[in-house]
């Protein structure tokens, strides 16, 4: 049985990954850690939760020892748009948390999952059916951290034998915790605004294609890769995964089909526009499919229906 630590457990992914892992590995075997005391308080309602600043290597190592952890999911990250506002802080947090994770894993034998992202690619990457192994010259500090993280993951695996695994997440659409500071956040925000106010102003250009994934598929990918037979893995850090790809305009039309009064317009943020156009339009995920049987379940229409249902329920319950 595994003993799992989810670092950055209160963010968009962690909020849903913790209960997902509890279902698979047992409630008592999953520890959620976050740096913010109010978030730790929220997490403690549904899990064993601890306060941890992942940049504090000694406290991090103590927690791993105290809870007899053997698998770490490191979700700590400043995302792409926030990273451009403060690139040095993005490097410090994203790389500091990852290096501490890898060093502790090297000392204790823990397996490590760290998400990479479509943000690891840049403007000169082939945009259509972006191959698994291709040009990676990102134009953001977030992307620079993701490429560096992929290289470090492979290095710690080959040099120190750490069992590192990772996927390049598309924009994740979910209705647990809100994302914050990403370029793909619009694809979550619009559902809340459509339900509450019937209108939305988008900062990403109407025609910017980006890969997206619905949270249940993102969770499935994470645990499926961590359970994959290591002998089948040619790659480790990091796998392209794909399930749907669309532009803001295409998403908003789908919402309007379901809420005819919904209206939207655009007020473009130049930084987000530049980032969105630099990222792939759609990834080729054939290596994930052949090395660990990746197969998404959710398509765009089912995702839109499910998001609207969840947001309407949350709105009716006074949750936003
Ligand atoms: C972002 O937009 O920065 C993230 C990502 C795609 O990694 N959601």
Coordinates of C-alpha atoms and ligand atoms in Angstrom, one line a residue:
X1 CA 0.0 0.0 0.0
X2 CA 1.3 3.4 -0.9
X3 CA 1.9 6.4 1.5
X4 CA 1.3 9.5 -0.5
X5 CA 2.2 13.2 0.1
X6 CA 0.4 15.8 -2.2
X7 CA 2.4 19.0 -2.0
X8 CA 0.4 22.0 -3.1
X9 CA -2.6 20.0 -2.2
X10 CA -5.0 23.0 -2.0
X11 CA -4.7 24.2 -5.6
X12 CA -6.9 23.4 -8.6
X13 CA -5.4 19.9 -9.2
X14 CA -4.7 19.0 -5.6
X15 CA -8.2 19.7 -4.4
X16 CA -9.5 16.9 -6.6
X17 CA -6.4 14.7 -6.7
X18 CA -6.4 14.2 -2.9
X19 CA -9.9 12.6 -2.8
X20 CA -9.1 10.7 -6.0
X21 CA -6.0 9.2 -4.4
X22 CA -7.9 8.5 -1.1
X23 CA -10.4 6.4 -3.1
X24 CA -7.7 4.3 -4.7
X25 CA -5.2 4.0 -1.8
X26 CA -7.3 4.6 1.3
X27 CA -8.1 7.8 3.3
X28 CA -5.3 7.3 5.8
X29 CA -2.6 6.9 3.2
X30 CA -2.9 10.3 1.6
X31 CA -1.5 13.4 3.3
X32 CA -2.3 16.8 1.8
X33 CA 0.2 19.6 2.3
X34 CA -0.1 23.3 1.5
X35 CA 1.7 26.5 2.4
X36 CA -1.3 28.6 3.3
X37 CA -2.8 28.0 6.8
X38 CA -6.4 28.7 5.7
X39 CA -6.0 26.2 2.9
X40 CA -4.6 23.6 5.3
X41 CA -7.7 24.2 7.5
X42 CA -10.0 23.6 4.5
X43 CA -8.0 20.5 3.5
X44 CA -8.2 19.1 7.1
X45 CA -12.0 18.8 6.8
X46 CA -11.6 16.0 4.3
X47 CA -8.0 14.6 4.7
X48 CA -4.9 14.5 6.9
X49 CA -3.5 17.9 6.2
X50 CA -0.2 19.6 7.1
X51 CA 1.3 23.0 6.6
X52 CA 4.4 22.8 4.4
X53 CA 6.5 25.4 2.7
X54 CA 8.1 23.2 0.0
X55 CA 11.0 25.6 -0.2
X56 CA 12.0 24.7 3.4
X57 CA 13.9 21.5 2.7
X58 CA 14.3 20.4 6.4
X59 CA 10.6 20.7 7.2
X60 CA 9.8 18.9 3.9
X61 CA 12.1 16.0 4.8
X62 CA 10.7 15.8 8.3
X63 CA 7.2 15.4 7.0
X64 CA 8.2 12.7 4.5
X65 CA 9.9 10.9 7.4
X66 CA 7.1 11.4 9.9
X67 CA 4.4 10.1 7.6
X68 CA 6.5 7.3 6.1
X69 CA 5.9 8.7 2.6
X70 CA 6.9 6.7 -0.4
X71 CA 5.2 8.7 -3.2
X72 CA 5.3 12.5 -3.7
X73 CA 3.0 14.4 -6.0
X74 CA 4.6 17.8 -6.3
X75 CA 1.9 20.3 -7.6
X76 CA 3.6 23.5 -6.5
X77 CA 3.7 26.1 -9.3
X78 CA 3.2 29.7 -10.2
X79 CA 1.4 29.4 -13.6
X80 CA 2.2 31.1 -16.9
X81 CA 0.5 34.5 -16.7
X82 CA 1.4 35.1 -13.0
X83 CA 4.9 33.9 -13.8
X84 CA 5.3 36.6 -16.4
X85 CA 4.5 39.3 -13.8
X86 CA 7.3 38.0 -11.6
X87 CA 9.6 35.7 -13.4
X88 CA 12.3 35.5 -10.7
X89 CA 9.7 34.4 -8.1
X90 CA 8.3 31.9 -10.6
X91 CA 11.8 30.3 -11.0
X92 CA 12.4 30.4 -7.2
X93 CA 9.1 28.7 -6.3
X94 CA 8.7 26.3 -9.2
X95 CA 12.3 25.1 -9.3
X96 CA 12.9 25.3 -5.5
X97 CA 10.0 23.1 -4.7
X98 CA 11.0 20.6 -7.5
X99 CA 14.6 20.4 -6.4
X100 CA 13.7 19.8 -2.8
X101 CA 11.2 17.1 -3.9
X102 CA 13.8 15.3 -6.1
X103 CA 16.6 15.5 -3.4
X104 CA 14.3 14.2 -0.7
X105 CA 13.1 11.4 -3.1
X106 CA 16.7 10.5 -3.9
X107 CA 17.4 10.2 -0.1
X108 CA 14.3 8.3 0.8
X109 CA 13.4 6.2 -2.3
X110 CA 10.1 8.1 -2.9
X111 CA 8.5 8.0 -6.4
X112 CA 7.7 11.5 -7.8
X113 CA 5.0 12.9 -10.0
X114 CA 5.4 16.5 -11.1
X115 CA 3.2 17.9 -13.8
X116 CA 4.7 19.5 -16.9
X117 CA 2.5 21.5 -19.3
X118 CA 1.8 22.4 -22.8
X119 CA 3.6 25.6 -21.6
X120 CA 6.9 23.6 -22.1
X121 CA 6.5 24.3 -25.8
X122 CA 7.2 27.6 -27.6
X123 CA 6.4 29.6 -30.7
X124 CA 8.8 27.6 -32.9
X125 CA 7.4 24.2 -31.8
X126 CA 5.3 22.5 -34.5
X127 CA 1.8 23.5 -33.5
X128 CA -0.3 20.8 -35.1
X129 CA 0.0 17.3 -33.8
X130 CA 3.0 18.4 -31.7
X131 CA 5.2 15.4 -31.4
X132 CA 6.3 13.9 -28.1
X133 CA 10.0 14.7 -28.8
X134 CA 10.4 18.0 -30.6
X135 CA 11.7 21.6 -30.3
X136 CA 11.2 23.0 -26.8
X137 CA 12.1 26.6 -26.6
X138 CA 9.3 28.2 -24.4
X139 CA 8.7 31.9 -24.4
X140 CA 7.7 32.1 -20.7
X141 CA 9.4 31.6 -17.4
X142 CA 6.7 29.1 -16.5
X143 CA 7.7 27.1 -19.7
X144 CA 11.4 27.5 -18.9
X145 CA 10.7 25.9 -15.5
X146 CA 8.7 23.1 -17.0
X147 CA 11.4 22.2 -19.5
X148 CA 14.0 22.4 -16.8
X149 CA 11.8 20.2 -14.6
X150 CA 11.4 17.6 -17.3
X151 CA 15.2 17.5 -17.7
X152 CA 15.8 17.3 -14.0
X153 CA 13.2 14.5 -13.7
X154 CA 15.0 12.5 -16.3
X155 CA 18.4 13.3 -14.8
X156 CA 17.4 12.2 -11.3
X157 CA 16.0 9.0 -12.7
X158 CA 19.1 8.0 -14.7
X159 CA 21.7 9.4 -12.2
X160 CA 20.1 8.5 -8.9
X161 CA 17.4 6.0 -9.8
X162 CA 14.5 8.1 -8.6
X163 CA 11.2 6.9 -10.1
X164 CA 10.1 10.2 -11.7
X165 CA 7.1 10.4 -13.9
X166 CA 5.2 13.3 -15.5
X167 CA 2.6 14.4 -18.0
X168 CA 2.4 17.6 -20.0
X169 CA -1.0 18.8 -18.9
X170 CA -3.2 20.8 -21.2
X171 CA -5.4 23.5 -19.7
X172 CA -7.4 21.7 -17.0
X173 CA -11.1 22.4 -16.8
X174 CA -12.7 21.7 -13.4
X175 CA -15.3 22.7 -10.9
X176 CA -13.5 22.1 -7.6
X177 CA -11.0 24.8 -6.8
X178 CA -10.5 27.7 -9.3
X179 CA -7.3 27.8 -11.3
X180 CA -5.2 31.0 -10.7
X181 CA -2.8 32.8 -12.9
X182 CA -2.9 30.6 -16.0
X183 CA -3.5 31.4 -19.7
X184 CA -6.1 28.7 -20.0
X185 CA -8.1 29.9 -16.9
X186 CA -10.7 31.5 -19.2
X187 CA -12.0 28.0 -20.0
X188 CA -13.0 27.6 -16.3
X189 CA -14.0 31.1 -15.5
X190 CA -16.5 31.4 -18.3
X191 CA -18.7 28.6 -16.9
X192 CA -19.0 30.4 -13.5
X193 CA -19.7 33.8 -15.2
X194 CA -22.2 32.3 -17.6
X195 CA -24.2 30.8 -14.8
X196 CA -24.0 33.7 -12.4
X197 CA -24.0 36.8 -14.7
X198 CA -24.9 35.5 -18.2
X199 CA -21.9 37.2 -19.7
X200 CA -18.1 36.9 -19.9
X201 CA -15.2 39.1 -21.1
X202 CA -12.3 37.0 -22.4
X203 CA -8.7 38.1 -22.3
X204 CA -7.5 35.3 -24.7
X205 CA -8.0 35.9 -28.5
X206 CA -11.0 34.3 -30.0
X207 CA -9.0 32.1 -32.4
X208 CA -6.3 30.8 -30.1
X209 CA -6.4 27.0 -30.1
X210 CA -5.1 25.3 -27.0
X211 CA -5.3 21.7 -25.7
X212 CA -7.7 21.2 -22.8
X213 CA -8.6 18.3 -20.6
X214 CA -11.5 17.7 -18.2
X215 CA -10.4 17.1 -14.6
X216 CA -11.6 13.5 -14.4
X217 CA -9.3 12.6 -17.3
X218 CA -6.4 14.6 -15.8
X219 CA -6.8 12.6 -12.5
X220 CA -7.0 9.3 -14.4
X221 CA -3.9 10.1 -16.4
X222 CA -2.0 10.9 -13.2
X223 CA -2.7 7.7 -11.4
X224 CA -2.6 5.5 -14.5
X225 CA 0.9 6.8 -15.3
X226 CA 2.1 6.3 -11.7
X227 CA 0.8 2.7 -11.8
X228 CA 2.3 2.0 -15.2
X229 CA 4.8 -0.9 -15.6
X230 CA 8.2 0.8 -15.6
X231 CA 9.5 -1.7 -18.1
X232 CA 7.1 -0.3 -20.7
X233 CA 8.1 3.4 -20.2
X234 CA 10.5 4.7 -22.9
X235 CA 9.7 8.2 -21.8
X236 CA 9.2 9.5 -18.3
X237 CA 9.4 13.3 -18.1
X238 CA 7.2 14.1 -19.7
X239 CA 4.3 12.6 -21.7
X240 CA 2.1 14.5 -24.2
X241 CA -1.5 13.8 -23.3
X242 CA -4.5 15.1 -25.3
X243 CA -8.2 14.9 -25.2
X244 CA -9.8 18.0 -26.7
X245 CA -8.6 21.2 -28.3
X246 CA -10.6 24.4 -29.0
X247 CA -10.5 28.1 -29.3
X248 CA -12.4 30.5 -26.9
X249 CA -14.9 31.2 -29.7
X250 CA -15.7 27.6 -30.1
X251 CA -16.2 27.1 -26.4
X252 CA -18.4 30.1 -26.0
X253 CA -20.6 29.0 -28.9
X254 CA -21.1 25.6 -27.2
X255 CA -22.2 27.5 -24.0
X256 CA -24.5 29.7 -26.0
X257 CA -26.2 26.7 -27.6
X258 CA -27.1 25.7 -24.0
X259 CA -27.7 29.2 -22.5
X260 CA -29.1 31.3 -25.4
X261 CA -29.0 34.6 -23.4
X262 CA -25.3 34.1 -22.7
X263 CA -23.2 37.0 -24.2
X264 CA -19.5 37.4 -24.4
X265 CA -16.8 39.8 -25.7
X266 CA -13.1 40.1 -25.8
X267 CA -10.6 42.5 -24.0
X268 CA -7.3 41.0 -25.0
X269 CA -4.4 40.8 -22.5
X270 CA -1.3 41.1 -24.7
X271 CA 0.7 38.8 -22.5
X272 CA -1.9 36.0 -22.5
X273 CA -2.3 36.5 -26.3
X274 CA 1.4 36.0 -26.9
X275 CA 1.5 33.0 -24.6
X276 CA -1.6 31.4 -26.1
X277 CA -0.3 31.7 -29.7
X278 CA 3.1 30.4 -28.7
X279 CA 1.6 27.1 -27.4
X280 CA 0.6 24.1 -29.5
X281 CA -2.9 23.9 -31.1
X282 CA -3.1 20.1 -30.4
X283 CA -0.6 17.5 -29.1
X284 CA 0.2 14.1 -30.5
X285 CA -0.2 11.8 -27.5
X286 CA 0.6 8.5 -29.3
X287 CA 3.5 7.7 -26.9
X288 CA 1.3 7.9 -23.8
X289 CA -1.2 5.7 -25.6
X290 CA 1.3 3.1 -26.5
X291 CA 3.5 3.2 -23.3
X292 CA 0.8 3.2 -20.6
X293 CA -2.5 2.9 -22.4
X294 CA -3.6 6.5 -22.0
X295 CA -7.1 7.0 -23.4
X296 CA -9.3 10.0 -22.6
X297 CA -13.0 9.6 -21.8
X298 CA -14.4 13.1 -21.9
X299 CA -15.1 15.0 -25.1
X300 CA -16.0 18.7 -25.4
X301 CA -19.8 18.4 -25.4
X302 CA -20.0 16.1 -22.4
X303 CA -17.5 18.4 -20.5
X304 CA -19.6 21.5 -21.3
X305 CA -22.8 19.8 -20.1
X306 CA -21.1 18.5 -16.9
X307 CA -19.5 21.9 -16.1
X308 CA -22.8 23.8 -16.5
X309 CA -24.5 21.2 -14.3
X310 CA -21.9 21.5 -11.6
X311 CA -21.7 25.3 -11.7
X312 CA -25.5 25.6 -11.6
X313 CA -25.6 23.3 -8.5
X314 CA -22.8 25.3 -6.8
X315 CA -24.6 28.6 -7.6
X316 CA -27.9 27.3 -6.2
X317 CA -26.1 26.3 -3.0
X318 CA -24.7 29.8 -2.7
X319 CA -21.1 28.6 -3.2
X320 CA -20.2 31.6 -5.5
Ligands
LIG1 C1 -1.5 27.8 -17.6 O1 -2.3 28.2 -18.3 O2 -0.5 28.4 -17.2 C2 -1.7 26.3 -17.1 C3 -1.0 25.4 -18.0 C4 -1.6 25.1 -19.4 O3 0.0 24.8 -17.7 N1 -3.1 26.0 -17.0

